Amino acid sequence: MRLALFLLFVAIGLCPTDAFAQRRPMQKPKEEPLELPSDPRLVEIHREFVTKAEKLGDEYARKKDWEKARIVFGEVLKLVPNYKPAVEKLKVINGELSHANKKLVVVEAKDGWQDTGIDVTEGSPIAFRAEGMWLLVHESDANGLEIPREIRDYKLGSLIGVVAKSATPDKDTVPFTIGTQKQMNVPYSGRLLLKMHDVNNEDNRGQMRVEITGNF
């Protein structure tokens, strides 16, 4: 039963739609063991879902509705994590989404969290490229400066970002490092904010021009 169902899952992926065939050569997926339940009736439900979901995802891809296609194939992989056709199609979809939109924002060194005006969706790919220079200013006496514990996880003066529910992130919201260049999948949905990492930004100078590309 497991062998037959495995071959059936593989067979589904051997007939890519035009939306995907134009972007990658026809290849037979590597046969990896699928994690299937032991109940034959439940396996049949899984098979039916994967078949219908893949057709729906292919339909969205043909229409270039990449975000809906991403969600569909993501659901397939939740059910069958090592289903190779869905993995490959999701790579193509993320490639399309990664340059679906582009926006240039200016991040001032002297300001705190700055609203990019971009709402992002959990799981969507996004890329950053930053150019410019800024001056990190800290005054001290002979005793030097003690770096507060809450900012030790990131390099002082680095460009960081956060996805928040508002222009002021919650204390529990975890920022991520961007630096001069970064590609990532959005950790959760919300508003994208950027800033220079510092304990007090008011005395800093300069700015970064940040090009943001992705699905937003």
Short mmCIF file of C-alpha atoms in Angstrom, two decimals:
data_model
loop_
_atom_site.label_atom_id
_atom_site.label_comp_id
_atom_site.label_asym_id
_atom_site.label_seq_id
_atom_site.Cartn_x
_atom_site.Cartn_y
_atom_site.Cartn_z
CA MET A 1 0.00 0.00 0.00
CA ARG A 2 2.74 2.50 0.97
CA LEU A 3 4.76 1.72 -2.18
CA ALA A 4 1.74 2.15 -4.42
CA LEU A 5 0.81 5.47 -2.82
CA PHE A 6 4.40 6.67 -3.00
CA LEU A 7 4.45 5.98 -6.74
CA LEU A 8 1.12 7.77 -7.07
CA PHE A 9 2.45 10.88 -5.31
CA VAL A 10 5.53 10.85 -7.54
CA ALA A 11 3.42 10.42 -10.67
CA ILE A 12 1.46 13.55 -9.78
CA GLY A 13 4.67 15.58 -9.89
CA LEU A 14 5.91 14.22 -13.22
CA CYS A 15 3.50 16.39 -15.24
CA PRO A 16 4.41 20.03 -14.51
CA THR A 17 2.15 22.75 -15.86
CA ASP A 18 3.38 25.34 -18.35
CA ALA A 19 3.87 27.89 -15.57
CA PHE A 20 6.63 25.74 -14.13
CA ALA A 21 7.88 23.85 -17.19
CA GLN A 22 9.03 27.13 -18.75
CA ARG A 23 11.26 27.86 -15.76
CA ARG A 24 13.04 24.56 -15.13
CA PRO A 25 14.00 21.49 -17.15
CA MET A 26 11.89 18.37 -16.90
CA GLN A 27 13.41 16.25 -14.14
CA LYS A 28 12.21 13.17 -12.36
CA PRO A 29 11.93 13.99 -8.66
CA LYS A 30 14.28 12.08 -6.42
CA GLU A 31 12.36 9.26 -4.80
CA GLU A 32 12.39 9.91 -1.07
CA PRO A 33 10.25 8.06 1.47
CA LEU A 34 7.00 9.90 2.10
CA GLU A 35 5.73 10.19 5.64
CA LEU A 36 2.28 8.66 5.30
CA PRO A 37 -0.20 7.54 7.96
CA SER A 38 -0.83 3.83 8.45
CA ASP A 39 -4.61 4.09 8.00
CA PRO A 40 -5.37 3.39 4.28
CA ARG A 41 -8.51 5.53 4.37
CA LEU A 42 -6.58 8.47 5.79
CA VAL A 43 -3.89 7.97 3.16
CA GLU A 44 -6.56 8.20 0.48
CA ILE A 45 -7.73 11.52 1.95
CA HIS A 46 -4.13 12.77 1.88
CA ARG A 47 -3.75 11.68 -1.73
CA GLU A 48 -6.97 13.41 -2.76
CA PHE A 49 -5.96 16.62 -1.00
CA VAL A 50 -2.49 16.70 -2.58
CA THR A 51 -3.92 16.03 -6.05
CA LYS A 52 -6.55 18.76 -5.83
CA ALA A 53 -4.28 21.24 -4.06
CA GLU A 54 -1.53 20.84 -6.63
CA LYS A 55 -4.00 21.46 -9.45
CA LEU A 56 -5.20 24.59 -7.65
CA GLY A 57 -1.64 25.78 -7.09
CA ASP A 58 -0.81 25.20 -10.75
CA GLU A 59 -3.90 27.18 -11.76
CA TYR A 60 -2.84 30.14 -9.61
CA ALA A 61 0.68 29.92 -11.06
CA ARG A 62 -0.64 30.02 -14.63
CA LYS A 63 -2.51 33.19 -13.70
CA LYS A 64 0.69 34.52 -12.06
CA ASP A 65 -1.12 34.82 -8.75
CA TRP A 66 2.08 33.81 -7.00
CA GLU A 67 1.02 34.59 -3.44
CA LYS A 68 -2.01 32.29 -3.61
CA ALA A 69 0.12 29.62 -5.27
CA ARG A 70 2.69 29.94 -2.47
CA ILE A 71 0.04 29.42 0.18
CA VAL A 72 -1.40 26.35 -1.58
CA PHE A 73 1.93 24.56 -2.00
CA GLY A 74 2.87 25.54 1.54
CA GLU A 75 -0.21 23.70 2.78
CA VAL A 76 0.75 20.65 0.72
CA LEU A 77 4.16 20.60 2.38
CA LYS A 78 2.60 20.84 5.82
CA LEU A 79 0.84 17.58 5.07
CA VAL A 80 3.67 15.90 3.12
CA PRO A 81 6.88 17.80 4.05
CA ASN A 82 9.20 15.93 1.64
CA TYR A 83 6.91 15.97 -1.40
CA LYS A 84 9.51 16.95 -3.99
CA PRO A 85 7.23 18.44 -6.72
CA ALA A 86 5.75 20.90 -4.22
CA VAL A 87 9.22 21.79 -2.91
CA GLU A 88 10.48 22.54 -6.43
CA LYS A 89 7.40 24.55 -7.41
CA LEU A 90 7.62 26.56 -4.21
CA LYS A 91 11.20 27.50 -5.09
CA VAL A 92 9.99 28.83 -8.45
CA ILE A 93 7.15 30.73 -6.79
CA ASN A 94 9.43 32.30 -4.19
CA GLY A 95 11.76 33.36 -6.99
CA GLU A 96 8.89 35.18 -8.67
CA LEU A 97 7.71 36.76 -5.44
CA SER A 98 11.20 37.91 -4.46
CA HIS A 99 11.15 40.61 -7.15
CA ALA A 100 7.40 41.19 -7.50
CA ASN A 101 7.66 44.70 -6.01
CA LYS A 102 10.44 47.16 -5.29
CA LYS A 103 10.67 50.19 -3.02
CA LEU A 104 13.50 52.52 -2.02
CA VAL A 105 13.41 53.93 1.50
CA VAL A 106 15.80 56.24 3.37
CA VAL A 107 16.69 55.29 6.94
CA GLU A 108 18.00 58.13 9.10
CA ALA A 109 20.68 57.32 11.68
CA LYS A 110 19.28 59.85 14.17
CA ASP A 111 15.77 58.39 14.31
CA GLY A 112 14.33 55.37 16.06
CA TRP A 113 12.11 52.83 14.32
CA GLN A 114 11.08 54.18 10.93
CA ASP A 115 8.00 53.08 9.02
CA THR A 116 8.79 51.80 5.52
CA GLY A 117 5.13 51.95 4.51
CA ILE A 118 5.34 48.25 3.62
CA ASP A 119 2.96 45.61 4.94
CA VAL A 120 4.48 42.13 4.68
CA THR A 121 2.95 38.66 4.82
CA GLU A 122 4.28 35.75 6.85
CA GLY A 123 6.36 33.36 4.75
CA SER A 124 6.80 35.69 1.77
CA PRO A 125 10.36 36.22 0.48
CA ILE A 126 11.89 39.67 0.87
CA ALA A 127 15.32 41.10 0.07
CA PHE A 128 17.24 44.17 1.25
CA ARG A 129 20.21 46.05 -0.20
CA ALA A 130 21.56 49.04 1.74
CA GLU A 131 23.97 51.74 0.55
CA GLY A 132 25.35 54.77 2.35
CA MET A 133 27.30 55.74 5.44
CA TRP A 134 26.30 56.88 8.88
CA LEU A 135 28.15 58.02 11.97
CA LEU A 136 27.65 56.28 15.28
CA VAL A 137 28.30 58.81 18.09
CA HIS A 138 29.04 57.87 21.69
CA GLU A 139 30.64 60.17 24.25
CA SER A 140 32.46 58.76 27.26
CA ASP A 141 34.83 59.58 30.06
CA ALA A 142 37.87 57.50 30.99
CA ASN A 143 35.65 54.72 32.34
CA GLY A 144 34.36 53.91 28.88
CA LEU A 145 30.89 52.74 27.95
CA GLU A 146 28.96 49.76 29.16
CA ILE A 147 26.79 48.31 26.42
CA PRO A 148 23.27 47.64 27.71
CA ARG A 149 22.38 43.95 27.75
CA GLU A 150 19.28 44.47 25.62
CA ILE A 151 21.30 45.62 22.59
CA ARG A 152 24.23 43.19 22.75
CA ASP A 153 22.69 40.72 20.30
CA TYR A 154 23.32 43.02 17.32
CA LYS A 155 26.30 45.05 16.15
CA LEU A 156 26.13 48.71 17.10
CA GLY A 157 25.48 50.81 14.02
CA SER A 158 24.07 47.92 11.99
CA LEU A 159 20.86 48.20 10.00
CA ILE A 160 18.14 46.15 11.66
CA GLY A 161 14.48 45.54 10.95
CA VAL A 162 11.36 44.37 12.68
CA VAL A 163 7.84 43.35 11.69
CA ALA A 164 5.37 44.97 14.06
CA LYS A 165 1.67 45.57 14.49
CA SER A 166 2.21 49.34 14.68
CA ALA A 167 4.88 52.02 14.30
CA THR A 168 6.06 51.23 17.84
CA PRO A 169 7.14 47.58 18.24
CA ASP A 170 6.15 45.66 21.34
CA LYS A 171 8.91 44.87 23.82
CA ASP A 172 8.63 41.18 22.97
CA THR A 173 9.07 41.77 19.23
CA VAL A 174 12.41 40.34 18.07
CA PRO A 175 14.34 42.41 15.47
CA PHE A 176 16.49 40.86 12.74
CA THR A 177 19.84 41.97 11.34
CA ILE A 178 19.90 43.25 7.76
CA GLY A 179 23.36 44.74 7.25
CA THR A 180 24.29 45.74 3.71
CA GLN A 181 22.37 42.88 2.11
CA LYS A 182 19.93 40.20 3.19
CA GLN A 183 17.40 37.75 1.76
CA MET A 184 14.86 36.08 4.01
CA ASN A 185 11.30 34.88 4.43
CA VAL A 186 9.10 37.17 6.50
CA PRO A 187 8.71 35.67 10.01
CA TYR A 188 5.17 36.96 10.52
CA SER A 189 2.69 39.40 9.03
CA GLY A 190 2.74 43.08 9.92
CA ARG A 191 4.38 46.44 9.22
CA LEU A 192 8.06 46.57 8.28
CA LEU A 193 10.17 49.02 10.31
CA LEU A 194 13.90 49.80 10.01
CA LYS A 195 16.51 51.65 12.09
CA MET A 196 20.18 51.92 13.00
CA HIS A 197 20.91 49.73 16.00
CA ASP A 198 21.94 51.94 18.92
CA VAL A 199 20.93 52.58 22.50
CA ASN A 200 20.24 56.24 21.68
CA ASN A 201 19.90 57.34 18.06
CA GLU A 202 19.45 61.07 18.61
CA ASP A 203 23.13 62.04 18.30
CA ASN A 204 23.90 59.89 15.25
CA ARG A 205 24.30 61.28 11.75
CA GLY A 206 23.96 60.03 8.20
CA GLN A 207 21.49 57.82 6.39
CA MET A 208 21.11 54.58 4.46
CA ARG A 209 19.28 54.14 1.18
CA VAL A 210 17.62 50.76 1.37
CA GLU A 211 16.19 48.98 -1.66
CA ILE A 212 13.52 46.49 -0.64
CA THR A 213 12.18 43.88 -3.06
CA GLY A 214 9.53 41.27 -2.44
CA ASN A 215 5.83 40.57 -2.43
CA PHE A 216 4.11 43.51 -0.72
#
